Coordinates of C-alpha atoms and ligand atoms in Angstrom, one line a residue:
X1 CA 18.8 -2.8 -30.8
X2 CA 17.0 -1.6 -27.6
X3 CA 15.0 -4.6 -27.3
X4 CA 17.7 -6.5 -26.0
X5 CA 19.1 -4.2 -23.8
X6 CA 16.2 -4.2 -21.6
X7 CA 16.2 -7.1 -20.5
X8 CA 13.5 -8.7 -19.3
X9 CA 13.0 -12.1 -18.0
X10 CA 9.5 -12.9 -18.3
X11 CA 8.5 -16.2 -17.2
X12 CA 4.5 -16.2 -17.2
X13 CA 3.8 -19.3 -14.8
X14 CA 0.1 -17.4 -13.9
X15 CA -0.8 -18.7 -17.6
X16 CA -0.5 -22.7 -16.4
X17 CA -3.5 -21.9 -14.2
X18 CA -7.0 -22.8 -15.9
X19 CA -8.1 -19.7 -18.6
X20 CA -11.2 -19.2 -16.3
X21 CA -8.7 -16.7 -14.6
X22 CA -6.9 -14.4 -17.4
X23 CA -7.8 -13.6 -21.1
X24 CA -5.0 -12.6 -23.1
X25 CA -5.0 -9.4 -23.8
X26 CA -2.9 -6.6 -25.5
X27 CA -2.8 -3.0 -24.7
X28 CA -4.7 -0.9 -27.0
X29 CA -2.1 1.3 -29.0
X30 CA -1.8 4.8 -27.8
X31 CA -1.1 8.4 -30.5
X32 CA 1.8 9.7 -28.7
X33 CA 3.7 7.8 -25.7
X34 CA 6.0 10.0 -23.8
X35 CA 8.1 8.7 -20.5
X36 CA 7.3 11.5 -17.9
X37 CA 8.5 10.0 -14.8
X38 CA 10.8 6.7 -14.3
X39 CA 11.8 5.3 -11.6
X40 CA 15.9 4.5 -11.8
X41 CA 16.9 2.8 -8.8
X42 CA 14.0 0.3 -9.2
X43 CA 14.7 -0.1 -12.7
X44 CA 18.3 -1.4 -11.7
X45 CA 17.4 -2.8 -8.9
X46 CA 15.0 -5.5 -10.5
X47 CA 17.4 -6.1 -13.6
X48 CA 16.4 -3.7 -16.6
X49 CA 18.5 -1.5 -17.6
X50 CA 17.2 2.5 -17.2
X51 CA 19.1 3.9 -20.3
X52 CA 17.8 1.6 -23.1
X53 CA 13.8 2.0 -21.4
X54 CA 14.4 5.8 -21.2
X55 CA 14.1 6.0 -24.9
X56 CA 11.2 6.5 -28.0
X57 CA 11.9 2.4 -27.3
X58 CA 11.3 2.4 -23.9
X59 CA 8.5 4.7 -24.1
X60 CA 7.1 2.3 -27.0
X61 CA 7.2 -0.5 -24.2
X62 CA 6.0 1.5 -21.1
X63 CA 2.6 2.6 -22.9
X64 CA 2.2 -1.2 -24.4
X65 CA 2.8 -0.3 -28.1
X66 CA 5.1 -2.5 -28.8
X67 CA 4.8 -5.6 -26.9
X68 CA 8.4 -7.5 -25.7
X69 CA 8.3 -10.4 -28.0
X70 CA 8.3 -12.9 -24.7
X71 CA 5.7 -11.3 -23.5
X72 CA 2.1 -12.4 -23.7
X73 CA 0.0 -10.2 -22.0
X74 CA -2.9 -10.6 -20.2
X75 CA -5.8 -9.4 -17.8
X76 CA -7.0 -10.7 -14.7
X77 CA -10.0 -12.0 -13.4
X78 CA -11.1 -11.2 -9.6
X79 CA -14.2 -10.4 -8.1
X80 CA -15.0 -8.4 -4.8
X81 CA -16.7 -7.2 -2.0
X82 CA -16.9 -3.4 -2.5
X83 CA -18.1 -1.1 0.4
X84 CA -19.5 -4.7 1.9
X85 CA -21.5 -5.8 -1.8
X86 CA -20.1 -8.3 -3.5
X87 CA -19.6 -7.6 -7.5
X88 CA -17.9 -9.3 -10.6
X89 CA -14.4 -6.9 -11.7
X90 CA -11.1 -7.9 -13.3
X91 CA -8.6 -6.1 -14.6
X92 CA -10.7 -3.4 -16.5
X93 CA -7.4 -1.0 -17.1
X94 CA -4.3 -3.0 -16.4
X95 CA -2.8 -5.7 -18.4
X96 CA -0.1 -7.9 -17.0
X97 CA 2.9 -7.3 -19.1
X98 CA 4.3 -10.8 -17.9
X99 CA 6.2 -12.2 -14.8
X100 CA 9.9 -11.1 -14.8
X101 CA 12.6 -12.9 -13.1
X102 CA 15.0 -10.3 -11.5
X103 CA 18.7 -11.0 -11.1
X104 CA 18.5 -12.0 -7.4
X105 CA 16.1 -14.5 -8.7
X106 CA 12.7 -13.0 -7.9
X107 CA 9.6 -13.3 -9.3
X108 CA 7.6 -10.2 -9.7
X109 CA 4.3 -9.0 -11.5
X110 CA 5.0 -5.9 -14.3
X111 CA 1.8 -4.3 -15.3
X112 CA 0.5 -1.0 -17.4
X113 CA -2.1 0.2 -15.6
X114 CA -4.5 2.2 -17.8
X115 CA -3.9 0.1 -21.1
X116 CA -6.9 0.0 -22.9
X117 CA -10.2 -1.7 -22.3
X118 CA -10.0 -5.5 -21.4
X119 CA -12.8 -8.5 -20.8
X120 CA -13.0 -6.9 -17.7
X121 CA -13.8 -3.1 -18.3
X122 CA -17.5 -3.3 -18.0
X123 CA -18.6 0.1 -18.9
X124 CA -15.2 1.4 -18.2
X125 CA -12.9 3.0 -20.7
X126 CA -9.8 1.2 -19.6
X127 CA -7.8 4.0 -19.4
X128 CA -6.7 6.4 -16.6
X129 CA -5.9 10.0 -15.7
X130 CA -2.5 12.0 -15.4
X131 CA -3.1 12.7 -12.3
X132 CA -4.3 9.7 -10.3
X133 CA -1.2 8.0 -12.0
X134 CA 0.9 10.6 -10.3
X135 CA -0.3 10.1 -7.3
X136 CA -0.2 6.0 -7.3
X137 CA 3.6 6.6 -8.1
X138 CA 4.1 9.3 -5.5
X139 CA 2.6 7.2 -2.8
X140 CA 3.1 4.1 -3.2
X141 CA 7.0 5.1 -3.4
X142 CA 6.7 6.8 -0.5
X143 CA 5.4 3.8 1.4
X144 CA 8.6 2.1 0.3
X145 CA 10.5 4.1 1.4
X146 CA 8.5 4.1 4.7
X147 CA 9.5 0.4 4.4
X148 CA 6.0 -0.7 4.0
X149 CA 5.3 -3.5 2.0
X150 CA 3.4 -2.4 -1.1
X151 CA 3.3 -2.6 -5.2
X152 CA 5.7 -0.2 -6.7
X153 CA 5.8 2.2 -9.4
X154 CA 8.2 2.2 -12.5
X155 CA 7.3 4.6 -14.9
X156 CA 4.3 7.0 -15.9
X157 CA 3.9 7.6 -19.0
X158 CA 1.4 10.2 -20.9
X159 CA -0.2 8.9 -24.3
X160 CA -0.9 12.2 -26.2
X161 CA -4.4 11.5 -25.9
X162 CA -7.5 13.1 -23.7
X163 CA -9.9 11.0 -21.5
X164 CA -13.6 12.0 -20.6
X165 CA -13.9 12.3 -16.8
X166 CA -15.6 15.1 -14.9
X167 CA -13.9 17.6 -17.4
X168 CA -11.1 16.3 -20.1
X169 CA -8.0 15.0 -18.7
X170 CA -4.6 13.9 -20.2
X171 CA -4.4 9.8 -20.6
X172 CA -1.9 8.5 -18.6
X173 CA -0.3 4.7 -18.1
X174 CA 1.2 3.9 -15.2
X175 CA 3.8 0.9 -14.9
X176 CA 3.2 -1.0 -11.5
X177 CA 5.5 -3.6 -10.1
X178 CA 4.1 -6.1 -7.5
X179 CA 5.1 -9.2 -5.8
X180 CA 1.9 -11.2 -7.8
X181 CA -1.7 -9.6 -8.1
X182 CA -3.4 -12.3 -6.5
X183 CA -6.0 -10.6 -4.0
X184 CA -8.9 -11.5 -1.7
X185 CA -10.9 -11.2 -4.6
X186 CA -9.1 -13.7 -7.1
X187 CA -10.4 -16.4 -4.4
X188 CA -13.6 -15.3 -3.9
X189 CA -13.7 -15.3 -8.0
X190 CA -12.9 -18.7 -8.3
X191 CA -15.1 -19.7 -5.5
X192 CA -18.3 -18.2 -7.1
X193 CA -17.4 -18.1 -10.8
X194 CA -15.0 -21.3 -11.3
X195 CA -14.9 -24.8 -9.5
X196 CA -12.9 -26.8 -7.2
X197 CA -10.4 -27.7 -9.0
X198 CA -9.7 -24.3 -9.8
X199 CA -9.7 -23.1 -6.4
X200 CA -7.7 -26.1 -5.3
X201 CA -4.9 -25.0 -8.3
X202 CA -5.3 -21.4 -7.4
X203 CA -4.5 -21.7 -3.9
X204 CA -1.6 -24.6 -4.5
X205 CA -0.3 -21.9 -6.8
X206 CA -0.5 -19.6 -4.5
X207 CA 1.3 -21.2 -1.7
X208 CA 4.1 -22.2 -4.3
X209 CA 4.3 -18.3 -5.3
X210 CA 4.3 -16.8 -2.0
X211 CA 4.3 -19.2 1.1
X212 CA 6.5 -22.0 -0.4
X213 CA 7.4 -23.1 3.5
X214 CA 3.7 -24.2 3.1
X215 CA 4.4 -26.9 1.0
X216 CA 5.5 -28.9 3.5
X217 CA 3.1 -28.8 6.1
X218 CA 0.8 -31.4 6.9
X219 CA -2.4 -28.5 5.9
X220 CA -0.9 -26.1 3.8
X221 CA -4.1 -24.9 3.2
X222 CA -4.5 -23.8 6.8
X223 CA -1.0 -22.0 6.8
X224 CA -1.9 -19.9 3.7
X225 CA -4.5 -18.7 5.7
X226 CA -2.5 -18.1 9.3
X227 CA 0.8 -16.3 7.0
X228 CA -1.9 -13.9 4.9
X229 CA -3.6 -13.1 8.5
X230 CA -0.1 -12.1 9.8
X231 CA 1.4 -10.6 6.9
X232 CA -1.8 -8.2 6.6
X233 CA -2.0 -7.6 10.2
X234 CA 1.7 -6.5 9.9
X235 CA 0.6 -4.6 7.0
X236 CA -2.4 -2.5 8.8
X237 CA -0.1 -2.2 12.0
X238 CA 2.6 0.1 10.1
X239 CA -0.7 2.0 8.3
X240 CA -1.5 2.9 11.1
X241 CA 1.8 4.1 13.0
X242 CA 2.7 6.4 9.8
X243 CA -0.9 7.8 9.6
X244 CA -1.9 6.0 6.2
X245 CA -5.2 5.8 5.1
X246 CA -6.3 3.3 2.3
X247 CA -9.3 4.5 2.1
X248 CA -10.7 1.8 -0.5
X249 CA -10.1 -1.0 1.6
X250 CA -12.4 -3.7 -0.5
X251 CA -11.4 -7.1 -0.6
X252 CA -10.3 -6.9 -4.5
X253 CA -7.6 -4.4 -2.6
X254 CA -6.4 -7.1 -0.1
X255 CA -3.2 -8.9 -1.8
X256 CA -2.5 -12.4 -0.9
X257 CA 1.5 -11.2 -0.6
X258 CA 1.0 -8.7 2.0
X259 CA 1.4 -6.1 -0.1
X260 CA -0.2 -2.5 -0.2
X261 CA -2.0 -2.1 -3.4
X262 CA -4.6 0.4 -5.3
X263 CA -3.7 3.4 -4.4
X264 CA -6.8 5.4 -5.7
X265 CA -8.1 7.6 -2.7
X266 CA -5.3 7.1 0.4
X267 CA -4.0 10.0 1.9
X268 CA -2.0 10.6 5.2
X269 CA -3.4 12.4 8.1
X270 CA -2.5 15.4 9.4
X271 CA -4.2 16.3 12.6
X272 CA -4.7 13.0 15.1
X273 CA -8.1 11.6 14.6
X274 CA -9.4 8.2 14.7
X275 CA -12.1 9.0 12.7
X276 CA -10.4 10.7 9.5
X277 CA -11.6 10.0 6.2
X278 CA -10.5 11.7 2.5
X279 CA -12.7 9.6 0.2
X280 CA -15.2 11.2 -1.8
X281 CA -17.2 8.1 -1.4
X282 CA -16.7 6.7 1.6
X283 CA -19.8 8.5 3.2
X284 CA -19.9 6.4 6.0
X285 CA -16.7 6.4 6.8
X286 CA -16.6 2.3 6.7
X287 CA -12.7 3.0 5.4
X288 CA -11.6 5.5 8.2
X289 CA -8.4 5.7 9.7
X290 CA -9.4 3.9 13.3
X291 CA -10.9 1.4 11.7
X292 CA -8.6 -0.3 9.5
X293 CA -7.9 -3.4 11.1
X294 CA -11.0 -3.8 11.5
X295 CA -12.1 -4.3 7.9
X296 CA -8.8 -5.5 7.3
X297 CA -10.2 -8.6 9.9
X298 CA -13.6 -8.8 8.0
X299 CA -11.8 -8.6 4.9
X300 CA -9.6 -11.8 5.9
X301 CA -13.0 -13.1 7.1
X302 CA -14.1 -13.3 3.2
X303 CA -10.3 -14.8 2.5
X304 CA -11.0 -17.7 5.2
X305 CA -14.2 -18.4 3.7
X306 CA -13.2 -19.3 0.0
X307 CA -10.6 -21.6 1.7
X308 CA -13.7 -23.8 3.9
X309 CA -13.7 -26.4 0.7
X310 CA -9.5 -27.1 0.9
X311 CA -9.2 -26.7 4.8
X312 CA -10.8 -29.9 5.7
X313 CA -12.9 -32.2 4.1
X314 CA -15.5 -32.5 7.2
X315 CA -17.1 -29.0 6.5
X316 CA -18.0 -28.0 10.3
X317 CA -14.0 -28.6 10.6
X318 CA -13.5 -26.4 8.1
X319 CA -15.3 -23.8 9.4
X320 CA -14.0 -24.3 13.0
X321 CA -10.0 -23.9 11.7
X322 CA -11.5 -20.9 10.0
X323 CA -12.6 -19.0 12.6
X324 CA -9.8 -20.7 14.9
X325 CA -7.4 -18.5 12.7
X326 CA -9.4 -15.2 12.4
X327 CA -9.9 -15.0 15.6
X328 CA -6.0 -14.3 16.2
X329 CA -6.0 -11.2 14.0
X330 CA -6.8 -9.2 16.5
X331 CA -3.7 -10.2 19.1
X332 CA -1.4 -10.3 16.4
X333 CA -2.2 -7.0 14.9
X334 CA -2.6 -5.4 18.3
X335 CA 0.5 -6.8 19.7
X336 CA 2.5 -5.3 16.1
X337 CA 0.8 -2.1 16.6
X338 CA 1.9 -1.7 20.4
X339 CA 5.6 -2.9 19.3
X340 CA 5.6 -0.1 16.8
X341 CA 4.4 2.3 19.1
X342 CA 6.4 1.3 21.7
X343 CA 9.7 2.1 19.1
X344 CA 8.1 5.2 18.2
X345 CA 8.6 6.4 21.9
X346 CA 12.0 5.4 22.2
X347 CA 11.3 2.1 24.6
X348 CA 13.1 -1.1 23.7
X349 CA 11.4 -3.3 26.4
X350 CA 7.9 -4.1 27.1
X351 CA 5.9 -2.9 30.6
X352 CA 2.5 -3.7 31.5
X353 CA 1.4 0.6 31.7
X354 CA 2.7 0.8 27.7
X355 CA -0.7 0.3 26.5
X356 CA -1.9 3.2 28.6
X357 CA 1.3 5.2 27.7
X358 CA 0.4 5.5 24.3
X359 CA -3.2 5.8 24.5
X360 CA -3.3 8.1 26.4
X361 CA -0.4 10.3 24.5
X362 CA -2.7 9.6 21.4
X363 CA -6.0 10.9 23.2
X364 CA -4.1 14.0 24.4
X365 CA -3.2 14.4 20.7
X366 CA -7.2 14.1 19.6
X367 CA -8.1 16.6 22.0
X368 CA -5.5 19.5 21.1
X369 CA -5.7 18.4 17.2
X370 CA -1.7 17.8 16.6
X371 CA -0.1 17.1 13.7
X372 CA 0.3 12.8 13.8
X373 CA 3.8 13.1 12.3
X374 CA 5.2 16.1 13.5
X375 CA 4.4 15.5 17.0
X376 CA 6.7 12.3 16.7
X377 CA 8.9 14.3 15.3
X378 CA 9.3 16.7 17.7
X379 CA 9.1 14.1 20.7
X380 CA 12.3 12.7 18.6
X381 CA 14.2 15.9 18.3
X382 CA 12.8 17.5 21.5
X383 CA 11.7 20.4 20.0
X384 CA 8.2 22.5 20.3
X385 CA 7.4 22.6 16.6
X386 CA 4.9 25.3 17.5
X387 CA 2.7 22.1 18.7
X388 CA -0.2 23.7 21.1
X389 CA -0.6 20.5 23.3
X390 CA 3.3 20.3 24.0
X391 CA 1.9 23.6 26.4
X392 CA -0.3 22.0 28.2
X393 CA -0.2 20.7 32.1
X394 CA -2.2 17.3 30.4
X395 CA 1.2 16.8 27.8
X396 CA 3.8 18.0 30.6
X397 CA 2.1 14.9 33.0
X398 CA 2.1 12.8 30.5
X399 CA 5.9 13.5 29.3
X400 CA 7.0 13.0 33.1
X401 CA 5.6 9.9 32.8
X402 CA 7.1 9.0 29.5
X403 CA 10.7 10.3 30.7
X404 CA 10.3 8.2 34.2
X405 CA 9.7 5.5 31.7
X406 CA 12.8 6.0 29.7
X407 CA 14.8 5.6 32.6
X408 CA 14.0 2.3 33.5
X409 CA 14.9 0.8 30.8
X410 CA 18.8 -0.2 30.2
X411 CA 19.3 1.7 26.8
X412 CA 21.0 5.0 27.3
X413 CA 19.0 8.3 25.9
X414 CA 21.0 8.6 22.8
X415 CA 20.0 5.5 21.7
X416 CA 16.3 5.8 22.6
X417 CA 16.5 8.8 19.9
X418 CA 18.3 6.4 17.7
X419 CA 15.8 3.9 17.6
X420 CA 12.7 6.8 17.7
X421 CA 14.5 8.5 14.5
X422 CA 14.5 5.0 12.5
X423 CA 10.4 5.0 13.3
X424 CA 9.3 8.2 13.4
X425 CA 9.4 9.7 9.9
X426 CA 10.8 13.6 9.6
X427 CA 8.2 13.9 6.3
X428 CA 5.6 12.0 4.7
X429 CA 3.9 12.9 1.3
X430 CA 1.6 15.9 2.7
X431 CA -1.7 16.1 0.8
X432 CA -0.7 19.6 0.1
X433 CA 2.5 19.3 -1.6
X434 CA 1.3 16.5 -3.5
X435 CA -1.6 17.8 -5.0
X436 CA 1.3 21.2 -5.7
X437 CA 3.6 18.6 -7.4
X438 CA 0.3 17.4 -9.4
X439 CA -0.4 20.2 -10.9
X440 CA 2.7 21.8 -11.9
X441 CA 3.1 18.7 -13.9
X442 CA -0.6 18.2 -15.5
X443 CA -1.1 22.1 -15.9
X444 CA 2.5 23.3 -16.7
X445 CA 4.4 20.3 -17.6
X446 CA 6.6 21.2 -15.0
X447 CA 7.9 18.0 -13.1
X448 CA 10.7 19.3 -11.2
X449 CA 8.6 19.3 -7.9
X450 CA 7.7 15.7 -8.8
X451 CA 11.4 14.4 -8.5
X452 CA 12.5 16.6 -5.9
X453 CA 9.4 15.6 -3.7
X454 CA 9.8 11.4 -4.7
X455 CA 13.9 12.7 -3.4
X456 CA 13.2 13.8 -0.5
X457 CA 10.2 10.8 0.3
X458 CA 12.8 8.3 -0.2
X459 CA 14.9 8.9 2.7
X460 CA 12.2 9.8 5.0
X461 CA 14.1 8.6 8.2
X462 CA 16.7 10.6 7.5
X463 CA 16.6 13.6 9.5
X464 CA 18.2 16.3 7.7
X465 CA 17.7 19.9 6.8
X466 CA 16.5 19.5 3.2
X467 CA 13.7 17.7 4.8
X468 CA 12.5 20.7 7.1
X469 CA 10.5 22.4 4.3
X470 CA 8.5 19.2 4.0
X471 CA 7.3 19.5 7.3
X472 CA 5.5 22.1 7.4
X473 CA 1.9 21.6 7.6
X474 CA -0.8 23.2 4.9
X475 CA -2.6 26.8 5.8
X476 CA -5.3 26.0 7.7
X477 CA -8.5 25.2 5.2
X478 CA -12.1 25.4 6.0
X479 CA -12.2 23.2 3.2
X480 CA -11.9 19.7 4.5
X481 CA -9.2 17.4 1.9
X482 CA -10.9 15.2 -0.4
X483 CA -9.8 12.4 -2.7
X484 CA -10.9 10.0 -5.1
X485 CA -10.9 6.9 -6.7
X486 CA -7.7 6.8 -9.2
X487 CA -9.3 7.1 -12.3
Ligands
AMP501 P1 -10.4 0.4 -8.2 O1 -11.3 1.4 -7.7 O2 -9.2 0.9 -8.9 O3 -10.1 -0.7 -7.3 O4 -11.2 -0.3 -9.4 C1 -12.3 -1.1 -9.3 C2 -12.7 -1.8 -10.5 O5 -13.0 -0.9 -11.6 C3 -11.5 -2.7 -11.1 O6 -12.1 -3.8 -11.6 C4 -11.0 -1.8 -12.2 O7 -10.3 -2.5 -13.2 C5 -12.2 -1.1 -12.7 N1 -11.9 0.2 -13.4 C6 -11.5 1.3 -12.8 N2 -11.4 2.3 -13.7 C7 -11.6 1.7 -14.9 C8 -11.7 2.3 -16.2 N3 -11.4 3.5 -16.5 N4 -12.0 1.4 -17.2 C9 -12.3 0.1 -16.9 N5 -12.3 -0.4 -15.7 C10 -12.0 0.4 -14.7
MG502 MG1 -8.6 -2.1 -7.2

C-alpha cells in the first residue's frame, strides 16, 4: 500500500489559529495526473520516500486527487500591497497540503500550487500553466543551490487538461515546499480584515514558528520585527551579488521566514545594469534590479506597521520602535552586500577604499556592458572570456588596484581564488537556456534538457568542465527578454 510508504508527517498547527485565516479547502480533481519532474534529493531529504510518490499513487497525491488521509487541506488568506496599492488576495491556486514534520524534526509547509479554484480565486481559475511551473521549479532550485534561502520545488506534475491563457496551455500543478507561507501580507490581512486578538495570535504564532529565541525576550514583538529586517536584508544582499531579479517584489511576496518566494517573473541578468527589468508589467521599473532593497525597506515598512498595536501599548512608542528598527535596514543590508562583494573579489579583511573598489569595478562593468556572472568568473579563473572591458586601460587600473589590494592582506593567492570560487557562481540559470529547456518539454515532451540543466544548477560553485557550455551567453537579441507573471 503506497500510502504508507510515503510517509508523511503532517501536523497542521496553522489550523489552531482563528478561521478568519484559512478555509478548508480541497484540490479540485484533475482528468489525467502525470509526475513530469520530481525532485529526489529533496524528497529524501525531508523524509518521503521518492519510489512510492514516483508512482500512478504518487502522481494521485502530487495533483491533489487523492488527499493523504491526515491531511486537511486548506487555503490561505493574505492581503497586499501590489505595485504600491493595497488589495484583498489569498491563496487563489494553491492549497496547503498540511505541515509535515521531517526526520530532523522540521516543520515545513507542502503545497500544490495550481489546485483548483479556492475562497480566494476572485476571478481567477485556480490553476496554472506548464510552463510557469517549470520555471518556479527551475529557479527556485537554482537559488538553492546558490544557497539562497527560498521555497523549494518537489514535483510538477501535468493534469491532462488545457487552461485558457493568451492561447491554450497544458495545466500544470506544481508541489512547493517552504519553511511556512506567512508573508507581509498575512499581517497586513489580519490587521485590516480581522482584529486584535488575531493579530496578537498571528504574530505569537509566528514568533513560536520561526523566531522561537523571541519567546523570551522582554518585547518579543519588537524582535520579530528586528530578525525579519535582517533575515530579508540578508535575503536582498545575496539577490543582488548573484544578479537575481524578483521582479514582483509586492509585499504578499515578502515571507516572514526569510525566504525567497513567488517565483512568477524573476530572471537573472546578463549584462551589468542597475536598472534592468524583465517584467512585462513592471513599466516603471518600481521592481528593477538596483532597487531591491529599496522596496524590500518599504516593504518591511508595511511589516512594522501591522506590528504598531503589539509593540507598545503607548502608540507614539510604538511608532518610534518602529521606525527605530527600519531605519537599520539600510546598514545591515549595505554592510551584507559589501561583505559579499568583498568575498567575491577574493578579500577576507575589511579596508576603508573596499566600498570604492567595488563600485567602481561595477561602474566600469555598466559602461562596457559585461556579463554580471561571467566577469566574476573570469576575475576567479583569470581568464579573458572574450570580456571587452577586461581590454581596456579603465579595467587594467582598476585590476592594479585590486591586485595591490590582494597583497595586503595575509591570505596567500590560492586561497583568495578559494574563497572567490565558493562566491562567484561558474553558471546560473540563463534566461536562454531556460526558456530552451521549457519548450522542449511543453512542445516536444522532451525533458531531458530539464534534468540535465536542474544537474548542472545544483552545483553551481563547482567549477568544472561540464559547466562551460552553460556559460555561454545568448546571441545577441534586438529583442529585449521579457517575462511574466507565473500563470
Ligand atoms: P502572484 O502574482 O502569483 O503573486 O499572484 C497574485 C494573486 O493572484 C494571488 O492571490 C494568487 O493566488 C492569485 N492568482 C494568480 N493566478 C491565479 C489563478 N489562475 N487563479 C486564481 N488566483 C490566481
Ligand atoms: Mg504571490
Amino acid at each position: 500500500m503506497k500510502e504508507k510508504e510515503i510517509k508523511f508527517n503532517f501536523d497542521n498547527s496553522y489550523l489552531n489559529l482563528s478561521d478568519s485565516f484559512y478555509k478548508i479547502q480541497y484540490p479540485s480533481k484533475v482528468k489525467e495526473p502525470k509526475l513530469v519532474i520530481f525532485n529526489n534529493n529533496l524528497s529524501e531529504e525531508i523524509g518521503l520516500s521518492s519510489n512510492a510518490l514516483i508512482s500512478d499513487y504518487g502522481a494521485n497525491i502530487l495533483s491533489g486527487n487523492l488527499i493523504y488521509e491526515e491531511s486537511t487541506p486548506i487555503s490561505q488568506a493574505y492581503a497586499g500591497h501590489q505595485f504600491g496599492h493595497f488589495t484583498m488576495l489569498g491563496d487563489g491556486r494553491a492549497i496547503l497540503l498540511g505541515e509535515h514534520i521531517t526526520p530532523n524534526g522540521n516543520r515545513i509547509d507542502i503545497q500544490l500550487k495550481g489546485a483548483g479554484r479556492t475562497a480566494y480565486s476572485r476571478g481567477g481559475d485556480g490553476r496554472a500553466a506548464l510552463g510557469p511551473m517549470i520555471r518556479e521549479y527551475i529557479i527556485s532550485e537554482a537559488m538553492n543551490g546558490l544557497r539562497i534561502p527560498t521555497t523549494r520545488s518537489l514535483a510538477v506534475v501535468t493534469t491532462g487538461e488545457s487552461i485558457v491563457r493568451e492561447r491554450v496551455e497544458q495545466g500544470a500543478i506544481l508541489t512547493r515546499v517552504a519553511s511556512s507561507h506567512i508573508r507581509v501580507g498575512t499581517f497586513q490581512y489580519a490587521v485590516r480584515f480581522t482584529n486584535y486578538e488575531n493579530l496578537k495570535a498571528l504574530a505569537d504564532y509566528t514568533i513560536k514558528r520561526h523566531y522561537s529565541e523571541g519567546e523570551k525576550k522582554e518585547n518579543p514583538y519588537l524582535y520579530l520585527l528586528e530578525e525579519v529586517i535582517k533575515r530579508q536584508a540578508h535575503l536582498v544582499s545575496k539577490w543582488l551579488q548573484v544578479g537575481f531579479i524578483h521582479g514582483v517584489m509586492n509585499t504578499d511576496n515578502v515571507t516572514i521566514s526569510g525566504e525567497t518566494i513567488d517565483y512568477g517573473p524573476c530572471a537573472f541578468m546578463d549584462t551589468y545594469n542597475p536598472e534592468t527589468v524583465f517584467s512585462s508589467i513592471d513599466y516603471q521599473g518600481r521592481y528593477a534590479y538596483g532597487n531591491q532593497s529599496y522596496i524590500m525597506a518599504w516593504n518591511l515598512a508595511r511589516f512594522a506597521e501591522t506590528l504598531i498595536p503589539l509593540l507598545s501599548d503607548n502608540e507614539e512608542e510604538a511608532i518610534e520602535l518602529a521606525q527605530n528598527s527600519i531605519s537599520k535596514f539600510n546598514d545591515i543590508y549595505k554592510e551584507s552586500y559589501i561583505m559579499g562583494m568583498r568575498k567575491k573579489l577574493g578579500l577576507f579583511n575589511e579596508e576603508k577604499e573596499d566600498d570604492n573598489l567595488i563600485y567602481d569595478l561595477l561602474n566600469l562593468m555598466h559602461k562596457y556592458e559585461a556579463d554580471y556572472t561571467n566577469t566574476f568568473r573570469s576575475l576567479t579563473l583569470n581568464i579573458k572570456d572574450n570580456i571587452i572591458m577586461f581590454e581596456t586601460t579603465e579595467f587594467n587600473e582598476w585590476k592594479s588596484r585590486w591586485q595591490e589590494r590582494l597583497k595586503r592582506q595575509r591570505e596567500s593567492e590560492k586561497e583568495a581564488i578559494d574563497l572567490m570560487k565558493s562566491v562567484n557562481p561558474s553558471v546560473i540559470p540563463r534566461n536562454h537556456r531556460v526558456e530552451e529547456a521549457i519548450e522542449a518539454a511543453v512542445k516536444k515532451d522532451d525533458y531531458t534538457l530539464i534534468n540535465k540543466l536542474l544537474d548542472v544548477l545544483s552545483t553551481p560553485y563547482d567549477y568544472t568542465k561540464d559547466k562551460e557550455e552553460y556559460t555561454k551567453l545568448p546571441k545577441p537579441s534586438k529583442i529585449p527578454y521579457r517575462t511574466f507573471c507565473g500563470t
